[in-house]
Coordinates of C-alpha atoms in Angstrom, one line a residue:
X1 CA 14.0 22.6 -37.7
X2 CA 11.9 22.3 -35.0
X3 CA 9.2 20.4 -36.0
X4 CA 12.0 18.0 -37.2
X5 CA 13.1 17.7 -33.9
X6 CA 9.7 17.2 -32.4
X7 CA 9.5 14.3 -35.4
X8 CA 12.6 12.7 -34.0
X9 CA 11.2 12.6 -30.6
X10 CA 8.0 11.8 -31.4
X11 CA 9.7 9.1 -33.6
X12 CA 12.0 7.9 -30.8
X13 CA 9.0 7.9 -28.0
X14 CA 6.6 5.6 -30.2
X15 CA 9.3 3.2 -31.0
X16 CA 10.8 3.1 -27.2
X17 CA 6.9 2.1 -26.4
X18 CA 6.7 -0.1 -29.2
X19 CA 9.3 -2.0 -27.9
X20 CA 8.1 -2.6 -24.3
X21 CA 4.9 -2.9 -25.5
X22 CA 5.7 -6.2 -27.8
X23 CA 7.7 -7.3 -24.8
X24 CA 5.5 -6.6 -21.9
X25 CA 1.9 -6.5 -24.0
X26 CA 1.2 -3.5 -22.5
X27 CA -1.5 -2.4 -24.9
X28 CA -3.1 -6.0 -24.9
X29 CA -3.2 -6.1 -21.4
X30 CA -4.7 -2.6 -20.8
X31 CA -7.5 -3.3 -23.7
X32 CA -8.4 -6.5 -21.1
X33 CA -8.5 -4.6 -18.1
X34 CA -9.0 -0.6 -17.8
X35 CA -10.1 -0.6 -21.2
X36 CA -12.2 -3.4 -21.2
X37 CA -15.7 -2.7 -22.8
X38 CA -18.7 -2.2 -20.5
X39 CA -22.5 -1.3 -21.3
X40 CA -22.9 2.6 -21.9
X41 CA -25.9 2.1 -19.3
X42 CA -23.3 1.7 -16.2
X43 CA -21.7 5.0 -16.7
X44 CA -24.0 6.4 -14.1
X45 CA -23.4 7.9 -10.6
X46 CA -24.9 4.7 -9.5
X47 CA -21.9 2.4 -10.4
X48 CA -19.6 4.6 -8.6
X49 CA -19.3 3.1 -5.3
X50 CA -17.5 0.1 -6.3
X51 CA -14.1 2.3 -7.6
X52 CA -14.5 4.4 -4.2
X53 CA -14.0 2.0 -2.3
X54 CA -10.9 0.5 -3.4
X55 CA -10.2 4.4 -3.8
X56 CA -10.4 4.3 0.0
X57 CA -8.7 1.0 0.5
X58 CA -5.4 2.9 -1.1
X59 CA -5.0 5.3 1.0
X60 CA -5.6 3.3 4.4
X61 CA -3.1 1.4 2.4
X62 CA -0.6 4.1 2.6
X63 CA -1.4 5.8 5.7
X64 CA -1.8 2.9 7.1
X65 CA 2.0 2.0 6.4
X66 CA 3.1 5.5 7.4
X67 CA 1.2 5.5 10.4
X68 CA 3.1 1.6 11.0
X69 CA 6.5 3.5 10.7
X70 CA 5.7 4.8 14.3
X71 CA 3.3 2.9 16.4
X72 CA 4.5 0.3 18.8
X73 CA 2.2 -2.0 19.2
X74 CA 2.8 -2.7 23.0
X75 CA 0.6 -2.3 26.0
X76 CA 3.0 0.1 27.5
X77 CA 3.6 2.2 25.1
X78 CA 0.7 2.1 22.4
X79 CA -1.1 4.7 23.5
X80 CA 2.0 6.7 24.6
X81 CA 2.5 6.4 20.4
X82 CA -0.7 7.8 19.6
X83 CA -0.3 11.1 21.8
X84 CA 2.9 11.3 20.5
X85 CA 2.1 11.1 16.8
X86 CA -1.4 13.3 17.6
X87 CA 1.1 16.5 19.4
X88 CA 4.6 15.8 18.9
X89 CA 5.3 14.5 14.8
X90 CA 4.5 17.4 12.7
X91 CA 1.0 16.7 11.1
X92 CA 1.0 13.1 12.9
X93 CA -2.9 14.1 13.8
X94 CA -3.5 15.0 10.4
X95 CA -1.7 11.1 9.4
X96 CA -4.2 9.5 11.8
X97 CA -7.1 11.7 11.1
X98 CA -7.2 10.7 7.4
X99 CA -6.2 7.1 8.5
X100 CA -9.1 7.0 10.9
X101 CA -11.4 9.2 8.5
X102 CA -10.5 6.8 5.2
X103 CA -11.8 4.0 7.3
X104 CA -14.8 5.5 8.2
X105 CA -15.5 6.4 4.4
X106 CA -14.4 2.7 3.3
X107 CA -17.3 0.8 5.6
X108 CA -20.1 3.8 4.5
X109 CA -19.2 3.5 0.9
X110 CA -18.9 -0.3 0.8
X111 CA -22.7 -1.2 2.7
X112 CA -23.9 1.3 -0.3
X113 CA -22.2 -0.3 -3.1
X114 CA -23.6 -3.6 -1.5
X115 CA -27.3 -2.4 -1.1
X116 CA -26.8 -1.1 -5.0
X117 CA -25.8 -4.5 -6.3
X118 CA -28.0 -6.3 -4.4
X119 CA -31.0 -3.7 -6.0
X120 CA -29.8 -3.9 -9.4
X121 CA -30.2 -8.0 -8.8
X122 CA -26.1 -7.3 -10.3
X123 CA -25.6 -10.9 -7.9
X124 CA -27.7 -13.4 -10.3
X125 CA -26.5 -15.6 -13.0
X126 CA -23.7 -15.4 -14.1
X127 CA -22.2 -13.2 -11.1
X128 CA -22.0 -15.4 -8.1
X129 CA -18.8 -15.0 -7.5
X130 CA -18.3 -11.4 -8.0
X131 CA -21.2 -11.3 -5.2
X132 CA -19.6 -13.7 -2.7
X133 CA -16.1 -12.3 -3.2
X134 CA -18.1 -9.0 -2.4
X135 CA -19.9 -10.5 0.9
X136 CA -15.9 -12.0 2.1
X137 CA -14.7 -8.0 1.1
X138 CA -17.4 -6.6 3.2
X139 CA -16.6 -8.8 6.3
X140 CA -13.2 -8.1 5.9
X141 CA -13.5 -4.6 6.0
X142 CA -15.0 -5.0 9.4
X143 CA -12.7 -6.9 10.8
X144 CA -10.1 -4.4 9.5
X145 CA -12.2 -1.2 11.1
X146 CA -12.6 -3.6 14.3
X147 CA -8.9 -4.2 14.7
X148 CA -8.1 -0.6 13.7
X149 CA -10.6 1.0 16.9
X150 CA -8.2 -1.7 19.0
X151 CA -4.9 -0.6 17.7
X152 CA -5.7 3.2 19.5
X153 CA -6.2 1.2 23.0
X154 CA -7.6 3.3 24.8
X155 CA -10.6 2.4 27.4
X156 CA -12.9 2.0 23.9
X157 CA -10.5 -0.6 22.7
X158 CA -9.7 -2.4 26.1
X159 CA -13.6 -2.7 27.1
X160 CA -14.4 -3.6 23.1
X161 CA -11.7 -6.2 23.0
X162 CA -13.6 -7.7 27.1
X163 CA -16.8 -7.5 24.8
X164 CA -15.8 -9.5 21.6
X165 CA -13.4 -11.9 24.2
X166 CA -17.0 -12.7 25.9
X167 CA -18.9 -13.1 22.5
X168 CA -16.4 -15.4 21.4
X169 CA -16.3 -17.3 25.1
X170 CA -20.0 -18.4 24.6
X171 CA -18.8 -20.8 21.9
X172 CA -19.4 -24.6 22.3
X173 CA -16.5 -26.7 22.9
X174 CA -14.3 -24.1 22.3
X175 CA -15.2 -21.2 23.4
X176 CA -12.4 -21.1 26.2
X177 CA -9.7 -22.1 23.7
X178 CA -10.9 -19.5 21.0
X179 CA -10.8 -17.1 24.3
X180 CA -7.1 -17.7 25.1
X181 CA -5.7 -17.5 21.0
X182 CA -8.0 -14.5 20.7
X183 CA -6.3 -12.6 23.8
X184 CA -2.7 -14.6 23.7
X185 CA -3.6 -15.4 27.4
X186 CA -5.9 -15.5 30.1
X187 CA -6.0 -11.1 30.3
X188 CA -5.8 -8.3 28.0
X189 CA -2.2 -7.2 28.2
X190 CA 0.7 -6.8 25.5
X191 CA 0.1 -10.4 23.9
X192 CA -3.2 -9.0 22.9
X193 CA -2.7 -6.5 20.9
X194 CA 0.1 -7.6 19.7
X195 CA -2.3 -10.3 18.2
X196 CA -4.9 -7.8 16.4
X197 CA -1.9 -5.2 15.1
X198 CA -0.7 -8.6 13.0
X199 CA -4.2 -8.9 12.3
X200 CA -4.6 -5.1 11.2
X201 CA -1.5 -5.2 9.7
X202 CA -0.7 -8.3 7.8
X203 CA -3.4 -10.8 7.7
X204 CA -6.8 -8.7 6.7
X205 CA -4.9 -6.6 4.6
X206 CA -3.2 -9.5 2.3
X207 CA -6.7 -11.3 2.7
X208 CA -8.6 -8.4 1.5
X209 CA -6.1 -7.5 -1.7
X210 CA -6.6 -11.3 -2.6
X211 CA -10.1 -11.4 -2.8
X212 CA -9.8 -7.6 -5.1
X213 CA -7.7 -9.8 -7.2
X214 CA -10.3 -12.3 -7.1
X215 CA -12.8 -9.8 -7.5
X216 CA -11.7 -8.0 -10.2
X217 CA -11.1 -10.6 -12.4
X218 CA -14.8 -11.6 -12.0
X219 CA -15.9 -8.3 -13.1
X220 CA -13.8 -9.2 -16.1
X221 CA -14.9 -11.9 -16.7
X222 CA -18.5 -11.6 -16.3
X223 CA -18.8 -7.6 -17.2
X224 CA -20.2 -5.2 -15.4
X225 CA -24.2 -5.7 -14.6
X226 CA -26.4 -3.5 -17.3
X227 CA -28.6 -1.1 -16.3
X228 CA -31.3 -3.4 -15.0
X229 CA -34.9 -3.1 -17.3
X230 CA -38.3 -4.0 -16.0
X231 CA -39.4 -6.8 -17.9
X232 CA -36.2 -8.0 -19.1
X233 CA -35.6 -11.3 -17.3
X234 CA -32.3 -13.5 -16.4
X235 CA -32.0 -16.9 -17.9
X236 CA -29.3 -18.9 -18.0
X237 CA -29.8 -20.3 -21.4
X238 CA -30.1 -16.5 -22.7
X239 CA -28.5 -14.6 -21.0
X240 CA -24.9 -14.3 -21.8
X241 CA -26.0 -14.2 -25.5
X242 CA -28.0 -11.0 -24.4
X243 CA -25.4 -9.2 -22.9
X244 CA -22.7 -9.8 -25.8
X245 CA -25.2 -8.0 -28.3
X246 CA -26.0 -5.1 -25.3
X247 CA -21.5 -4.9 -25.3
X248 CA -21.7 -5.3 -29.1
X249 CA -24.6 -2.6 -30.1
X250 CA -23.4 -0.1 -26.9
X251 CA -20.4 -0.8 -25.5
X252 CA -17.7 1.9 -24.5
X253 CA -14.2 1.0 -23.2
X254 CA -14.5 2.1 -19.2
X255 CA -10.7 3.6 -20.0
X256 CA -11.5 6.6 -21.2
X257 CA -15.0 6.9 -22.0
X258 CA -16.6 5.3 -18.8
X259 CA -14.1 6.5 -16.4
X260 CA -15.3 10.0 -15.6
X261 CA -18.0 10.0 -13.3
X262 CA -15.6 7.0 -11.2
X263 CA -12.9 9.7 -11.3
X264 CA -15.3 13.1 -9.8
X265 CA -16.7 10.6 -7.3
X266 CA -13.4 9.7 -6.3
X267 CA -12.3 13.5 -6.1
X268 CA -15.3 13.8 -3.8
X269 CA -14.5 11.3 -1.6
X270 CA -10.8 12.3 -1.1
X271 CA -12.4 15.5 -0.3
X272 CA -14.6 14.1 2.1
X273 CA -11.7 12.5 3.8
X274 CA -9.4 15.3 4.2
X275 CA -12.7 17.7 5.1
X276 CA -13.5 15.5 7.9
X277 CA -9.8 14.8 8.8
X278 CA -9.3 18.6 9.3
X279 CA -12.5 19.8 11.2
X280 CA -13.5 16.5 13.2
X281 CA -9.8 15.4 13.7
X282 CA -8.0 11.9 14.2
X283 CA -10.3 9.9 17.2
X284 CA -8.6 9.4 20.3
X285 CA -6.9 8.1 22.2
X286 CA -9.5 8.5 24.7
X287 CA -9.1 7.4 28.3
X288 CA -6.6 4.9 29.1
X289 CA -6.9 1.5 29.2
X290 CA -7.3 1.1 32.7
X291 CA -9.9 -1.5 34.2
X292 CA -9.8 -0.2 37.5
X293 CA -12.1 3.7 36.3
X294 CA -15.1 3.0 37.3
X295 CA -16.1 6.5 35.2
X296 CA -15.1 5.1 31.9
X297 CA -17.2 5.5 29.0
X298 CA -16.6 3.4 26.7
X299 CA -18.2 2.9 23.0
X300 CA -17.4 1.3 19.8
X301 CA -17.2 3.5 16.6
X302 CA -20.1 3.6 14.5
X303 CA -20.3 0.3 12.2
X304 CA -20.5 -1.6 15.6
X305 CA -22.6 1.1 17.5
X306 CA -26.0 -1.6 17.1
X307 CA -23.7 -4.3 18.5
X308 CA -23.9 -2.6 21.3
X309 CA -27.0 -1.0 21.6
X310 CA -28.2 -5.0 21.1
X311 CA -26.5 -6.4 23.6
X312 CA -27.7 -3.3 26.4
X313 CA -31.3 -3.9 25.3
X314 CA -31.5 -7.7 24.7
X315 CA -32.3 -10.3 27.3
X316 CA -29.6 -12.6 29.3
X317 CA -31.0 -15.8 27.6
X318 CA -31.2 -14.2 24.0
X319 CA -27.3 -13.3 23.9
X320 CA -26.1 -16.5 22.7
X321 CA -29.1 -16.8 20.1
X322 CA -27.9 -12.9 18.6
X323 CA -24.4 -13.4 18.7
X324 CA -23.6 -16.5 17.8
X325 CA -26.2 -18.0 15.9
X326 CA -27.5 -15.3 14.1
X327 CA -24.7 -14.0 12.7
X328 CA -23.5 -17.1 11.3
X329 CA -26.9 -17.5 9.8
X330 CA -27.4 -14.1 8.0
X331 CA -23.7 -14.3 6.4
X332 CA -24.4 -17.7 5.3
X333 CA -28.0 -16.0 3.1
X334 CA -25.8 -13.4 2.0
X335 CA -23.2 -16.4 0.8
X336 CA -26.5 -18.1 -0.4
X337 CA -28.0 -15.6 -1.9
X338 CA -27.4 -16.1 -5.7
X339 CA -27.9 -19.7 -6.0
X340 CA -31.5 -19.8 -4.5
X341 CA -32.3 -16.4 -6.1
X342 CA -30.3 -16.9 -9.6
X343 CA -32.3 -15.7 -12.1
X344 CA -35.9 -13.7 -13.1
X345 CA -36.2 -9.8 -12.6
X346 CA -33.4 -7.8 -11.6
X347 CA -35.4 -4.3 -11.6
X348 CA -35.8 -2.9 -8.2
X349 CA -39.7 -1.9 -8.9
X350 CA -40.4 -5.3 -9.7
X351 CA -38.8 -6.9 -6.5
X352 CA -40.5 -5.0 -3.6
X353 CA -39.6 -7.8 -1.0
X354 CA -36.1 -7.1 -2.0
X355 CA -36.9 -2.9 -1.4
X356 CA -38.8 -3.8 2.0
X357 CA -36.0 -6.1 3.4
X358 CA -33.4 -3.1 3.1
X359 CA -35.5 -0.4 3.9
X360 CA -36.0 -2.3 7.2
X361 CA -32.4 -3.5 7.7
X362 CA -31.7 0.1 7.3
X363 CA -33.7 1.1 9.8
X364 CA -33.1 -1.3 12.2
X365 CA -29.4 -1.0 12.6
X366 CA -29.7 2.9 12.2
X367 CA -32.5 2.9 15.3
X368 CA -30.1 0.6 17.1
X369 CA -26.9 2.8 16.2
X370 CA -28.9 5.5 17.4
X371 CA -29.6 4.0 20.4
X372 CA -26.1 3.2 21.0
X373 CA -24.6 7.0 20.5
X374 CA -27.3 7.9 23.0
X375 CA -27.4 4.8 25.4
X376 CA -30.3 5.6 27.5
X377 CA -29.7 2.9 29.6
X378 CA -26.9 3.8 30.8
X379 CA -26.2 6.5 33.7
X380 CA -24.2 9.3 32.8
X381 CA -21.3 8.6 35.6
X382 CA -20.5 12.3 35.9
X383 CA -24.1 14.0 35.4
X384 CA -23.7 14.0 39.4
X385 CA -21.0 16.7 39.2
X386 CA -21.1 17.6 35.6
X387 CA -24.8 18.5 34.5
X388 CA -25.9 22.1 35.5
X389 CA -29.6 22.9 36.6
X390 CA -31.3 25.3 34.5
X391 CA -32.4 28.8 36.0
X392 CA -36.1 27.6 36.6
X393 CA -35.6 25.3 38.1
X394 CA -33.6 27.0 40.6
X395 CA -35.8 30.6 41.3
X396 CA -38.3 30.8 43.5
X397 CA -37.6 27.8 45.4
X398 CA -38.1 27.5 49.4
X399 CA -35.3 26.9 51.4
X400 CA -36.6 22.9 51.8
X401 CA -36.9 22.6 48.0
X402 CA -33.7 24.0 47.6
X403 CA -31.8 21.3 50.0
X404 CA -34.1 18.6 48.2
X405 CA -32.2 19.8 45.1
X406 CA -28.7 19.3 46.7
X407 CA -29.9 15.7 47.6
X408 CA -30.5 15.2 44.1
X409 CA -27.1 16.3 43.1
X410 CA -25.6 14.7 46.1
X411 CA -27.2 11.4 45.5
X412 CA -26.2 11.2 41.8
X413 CA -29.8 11.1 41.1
X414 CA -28.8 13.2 37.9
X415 CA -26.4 9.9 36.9
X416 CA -30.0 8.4 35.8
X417 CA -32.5 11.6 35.9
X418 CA -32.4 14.1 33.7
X419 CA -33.5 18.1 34.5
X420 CA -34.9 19.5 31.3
X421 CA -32.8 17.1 29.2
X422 CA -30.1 17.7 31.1
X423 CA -28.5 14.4 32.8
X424 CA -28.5 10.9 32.3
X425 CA -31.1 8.9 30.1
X426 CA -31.5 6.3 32.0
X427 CA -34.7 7.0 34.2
X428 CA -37.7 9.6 32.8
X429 CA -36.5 13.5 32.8
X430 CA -38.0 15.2 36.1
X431 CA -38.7 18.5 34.5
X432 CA -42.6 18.0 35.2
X433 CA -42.6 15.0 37.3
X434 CA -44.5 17.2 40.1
X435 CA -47.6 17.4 37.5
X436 CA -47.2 13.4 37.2
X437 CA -46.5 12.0 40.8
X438 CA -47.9 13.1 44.3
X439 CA -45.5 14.1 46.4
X440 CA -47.0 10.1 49.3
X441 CA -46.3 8.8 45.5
X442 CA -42.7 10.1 45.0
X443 CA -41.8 9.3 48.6
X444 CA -42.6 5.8 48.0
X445 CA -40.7 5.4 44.8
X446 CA -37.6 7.1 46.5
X447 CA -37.7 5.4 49.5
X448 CA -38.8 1.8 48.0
X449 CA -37.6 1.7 44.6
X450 CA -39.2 0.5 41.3
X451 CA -38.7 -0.3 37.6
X452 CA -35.2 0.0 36.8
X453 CA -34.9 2.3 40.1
X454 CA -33.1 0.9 43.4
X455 CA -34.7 1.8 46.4
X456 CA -32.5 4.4 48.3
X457 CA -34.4 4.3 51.6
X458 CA -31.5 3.0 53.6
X459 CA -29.6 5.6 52.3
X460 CA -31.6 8.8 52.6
X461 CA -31.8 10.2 56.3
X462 CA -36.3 11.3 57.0
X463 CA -35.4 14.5 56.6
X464 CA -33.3 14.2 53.3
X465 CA -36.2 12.6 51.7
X466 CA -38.6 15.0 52.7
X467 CA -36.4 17.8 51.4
X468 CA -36.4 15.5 47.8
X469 CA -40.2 15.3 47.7
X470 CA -40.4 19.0 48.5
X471 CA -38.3 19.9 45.5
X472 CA -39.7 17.3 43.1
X473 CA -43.7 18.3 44.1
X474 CA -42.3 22.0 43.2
X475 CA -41.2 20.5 39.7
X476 CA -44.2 21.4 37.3
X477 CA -44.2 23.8 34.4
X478 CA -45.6 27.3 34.6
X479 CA -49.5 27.6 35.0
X480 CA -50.3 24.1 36.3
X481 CA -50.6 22.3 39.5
X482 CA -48.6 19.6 40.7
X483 CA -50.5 16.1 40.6
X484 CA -53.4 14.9 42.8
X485 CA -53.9 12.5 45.0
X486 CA -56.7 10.1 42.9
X487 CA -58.0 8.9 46.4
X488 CA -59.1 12.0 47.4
X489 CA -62.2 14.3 46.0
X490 CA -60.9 16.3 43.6
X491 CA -60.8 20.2 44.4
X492 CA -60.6 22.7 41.3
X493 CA -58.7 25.7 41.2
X494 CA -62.5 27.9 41.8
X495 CA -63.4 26.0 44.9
X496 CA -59.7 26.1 46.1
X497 CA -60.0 29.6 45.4
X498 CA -63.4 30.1 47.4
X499 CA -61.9 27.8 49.9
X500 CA -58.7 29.8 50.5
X501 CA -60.9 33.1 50.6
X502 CA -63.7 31.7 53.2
X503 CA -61.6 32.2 56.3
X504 CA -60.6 35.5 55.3
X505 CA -64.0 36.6 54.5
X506 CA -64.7 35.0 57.7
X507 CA -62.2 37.0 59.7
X508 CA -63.4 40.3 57.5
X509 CA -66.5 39.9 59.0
X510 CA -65.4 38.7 62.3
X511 CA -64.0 42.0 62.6

C-alpha cells in the first residue's frame, strides 16, 4: 500500500519535471552550464578562488540591498544612518559588519584568483577574453570597495574623496571638468555622495554582473584551464584538439563530481566573513566629515593603503607620472597581456620572469601598505597629550631634566618623537639619543632645525631649551655614557675615574 503510494508520487514528480523540463530544457541547459565537463586535474584547492569570489559578490549583493533599505545617502544625514543602523536597528552592526567584511574578502580573494591564472599561464590562447573580462572584474571591484569606504563618510571618506578629486584634477584638458562631474560641484557636499551611492549602487554593480555574464560564458566556452604540465606547450594549431581528448579521456561534470572542494572553500569563506564580522566589527563611521579638525586621521582601507603611502613618500614632480600615467599603462599590459604572450609554456617553473614579477609586485604594494597602516611620516597629532612616558625614563631624573621633559610634552615634540616606541614616527625615537648627540649638538638641532625638523628657536625661551638638552643628554640606556664631543680628547671611564679621585686624594692628603 505504501510503496504504491510512494509509486504514485514518485510517478507524479518525474512526470511534473518531465513536463517543465521539455518546456523549459531544464536538463539540457544544466548539462551546458553547472554540469558542463571540466578536466579532473582542476578539481584542486587551487581553482577555488574563482567560485569564492562570486560567492562573495552575493552576499554584498544582498546585504548590500538590505543595508540600501536604510541609508540616506545625504550629507546631513549619512552618517547619522550609519550610527543609527550600528546602535539603534537590532543587529544593524552585524548587517554592516558582514557588508564591510564580504568586501574585504571579495578584493583578497579576487588579486589571488588573478595571481593563480596568471601562474597557470590559464590567460593564453584560446582564453583572452576570459582574462580581460577578469582584468574589467578586478577594476571593478575596486571601484566598488572605493565607493563603498565613501558611502560611511566619515573624515576617511571626505579626505579620500579631496584625494581622488585632486588625482583626477591633474588631468590635461579636463581635468577641471572631470573635477566638477566627479564632486557634482565645486565642494564635497550632498551632490557628492549622492554621485558615488549611484555609483555603489547601480552602475558598478550592473557593470560587474555583465561582465560575470560575459565571463562565464567564456569559461564555457573555452573550458576551464588544465592543470598546467612542464613541457606541454600552447599552440594555436594544436591546442584545442588537445584539450578535447584531455575532456574526452578525463573529464568529470563540475555538477556533482567537481563541485566539492568549490563548496568547503565557500563554507570557509562565509565563515571567515561572519568570524571577522563578529570579533572585528562593522568599520566606522569614524570621525565626522568635518574639514575644519585639524586632529583628523584619516586613511583609506587596505586595497588603497599603498596609494597612500605612495603619494606621502613620492616627490611633487613624480605625482602626475604615478597617478596618471602609470596607471593607465599597467592596466593597459594587463589588457595586453594575452595577445603578446599567447602561447608556449604555461607551467609556473618554467616561467621564472613571470614568478619574479609577482613576487615583487607582492612585495612592493605589501611594503607600501605597510607603510601606509604605520605612516611614519606623519606626526601623531595627539602623541602630545596621548603618549605616556615609560617609568625610566622618568626615575632618577634632576629637577632640570624633569622640566626638559614637560617641554617635550608641552611642545608636541612627542607629535614627531617617539619615547621607547612610544609617539609619533615621524622623527628617530629619543630613547638613546643622549648616547648619539652631545648635548652643543642637540641644542643646535632644537634651536636651528634640520632634516625634516623645523627649527623651534623662536619658540623656546634660553632656559626652556636648556631644560630640553638636560633631559635629552640624560636619555641613554643603562651602563653607557651619553655621547662625546669628537672635538675634544677623548677621556675613558679609568682616567675619568682617576680624574674624579685626584682632588680627593689631594684633599686626603691635604689634610
Amino acid at each position: 500500500m505504501i510503496a504504491n503510494a510512494k509509486k504514485k508520487i514518485t510517478d507524479a514528480a518525474l512526470g511534473a519535471f518531465g513536463w517543465l523540463d521539455d518546456r523549459f530544457h531544464v536538463t539540457e541547459i544544466f548539462e551546458h552550464t553547472a554540469g558542463h565537463h571540466i578536466p579532473k586535474s582542476t578539481s584542486s584547492w587551487f581553482y577555488v578562488f574563482g567560485s569564492a569570489t562570486l560567492l562573495c559578490l552575493i552576499i554584498q549583493l544582498i546585504t548590500g540591498t538590505l543595508l540600501a533599505m536604510v541609508y540616506v545617502p545625504s550629507a546631513d544625514q549619512a552618517y547619522t544612518t550609519l550610527t543609527y543602523l550600528n546602535y539603534d536597528i537590532p543587529l544593524g552592526w552585524m548587517l554592516r559588519a558582514i557588508h564591510y567584511w564580504g568586501s574585504n574578502f571579495m578584493v583578497a580573494i579576487m588579486l589571488i584568483h588573478m595571481t593563480q591564472v596568471y601562474l597557470f599561464g590559464a590567460y593564453k590562447y584560446p582564453r583572452e577574453i576570459t582574462w580581460m573580462s577578469g582584468v574589467l572584474l578586478l577594476l571593478i571591484t575596486l571601484g566598488l570597495a572605493f565607493t563603498g569606504q565613501v558611502m560611511r563618510f566619515d573624515e576617511d571618506a571626505y579626505w579620500g574623496i579631496g584625494i581622488g578629486a585632486s588625482i583626477t584634477g591633474r588631468s590635461p584638458i579636463i581635468g577641471g571638468e572631470a573635477v566638477q562631474m566627479l564632486l557634482g560641484g565645486p565642494i564635497i557636499n550632498s551632490e557628492t555622495l549622492s554621485r558615488f551611492f549611484a555609483l555603489h549602487v547601480f552602475v558598478l554593480p550592473g557593470a560587474i554582473l555583465a561582465i560575470i555574464v560575459l565571463h562565464l560564458r567564456m569559461v564555457l566556452l573555452k573550458g576551464i584551464n588544465e592543470w598546467p604540465t612542464p613541457g606541454v606547450l600552447v599552440n594555436r594549431e594544436t591546442y584545442d584538439k588537445h584539450y578535447a581528448t584531455i575532456i574526452r579521456k578525463e573529464g568529470i561534470p563540475f555538477t556533482p563530481h567537481g563541485i566539492g572542494k568549490d563548496l568547503i572553500a565557500g563554507a570557509v569563506v562565509i565563515g571567515g566573513i561572519l568570524l571577522c564580522a563578529i570579533i572585528f566589527g562593522p568599520k566606522g563611521p569614524l570621525g565626522p566629515p568635518d574639514p575644519t579638525m585639524i586632529d583628523a586621521h584619516p586613511r583609506p582601507d587596505w586595497a588603497f593603503m599603498w596609494i597612500f603611502a605612495v603619494a606621502a613618500l613620492m616627490p611633487d614632480w613624480a605625482e602626475t607620472l604615478a597617478f596618471l600615467v602609470i596607471p593607465p599603462i599597467a592596466i593597459a599590459f594587463l589588457f595586453a597581456l594575452p595577445f603578446y604572450n599567447n602561447t608556449g609554456e604555461k607551467h609556473w617553473s618554467r616561467r621564472p620572469f613571470a614568478v619574479l614579477t609577482v613576487l615583487f609586485l607582492y612585495l612592493s604594494l605589501g611594503l607600501l601598505t605597510v607603510w601606509g597602516f604605520t605612516s611614519p611620516w606623519s606626526p601623531d597629532m595627539i602623541a602630545w597629550r596621548a603618549a605616556e612616558t615609560p617609568a625610566p625614563f622618568v626615575k632618577a631624573k634632576t629637577p632640570l631634566e624633569l622640566q626638559g621633559l614637560v617641554v617635550l610634552q608641552q611642545k608636541q615634540c612627542r607629535n614627531c618623537h617617539a619615547i621607547d616606541g612610544i609617539g609619533g614616527k615621524r622623527g628617530p625615537d629619543l630613547a638613546d639619543v643622549g648616547s648619539r648627540l652631545t648635548a652643543p649638538q642637540l641644542a643646535r638641532q632644537v634651536i636651528q632645525g634640520g632634516g625634516n625638523m623645523p627649527a623651534y628657536g623662536k619658540n623656546l625661551t634660553p632656559y626652556e631649551v636648556d631644560a630640553l638638552v638636560a633631559y635629552m643628554v640624560s636619555l641613554h640606556p643603562p651602563g653607557t655614557t651619553p655621547a662625546l664631543d669628537s672635538a675634544k680628547p677623548a677621556v675613558y671611564p679609568e682616567e675619568n675615574s682617576k680624574k674624579n679621585a685626584k682632588p680627593e686624594a689631594a684633599h686626603g692628603e691635604a689634610g
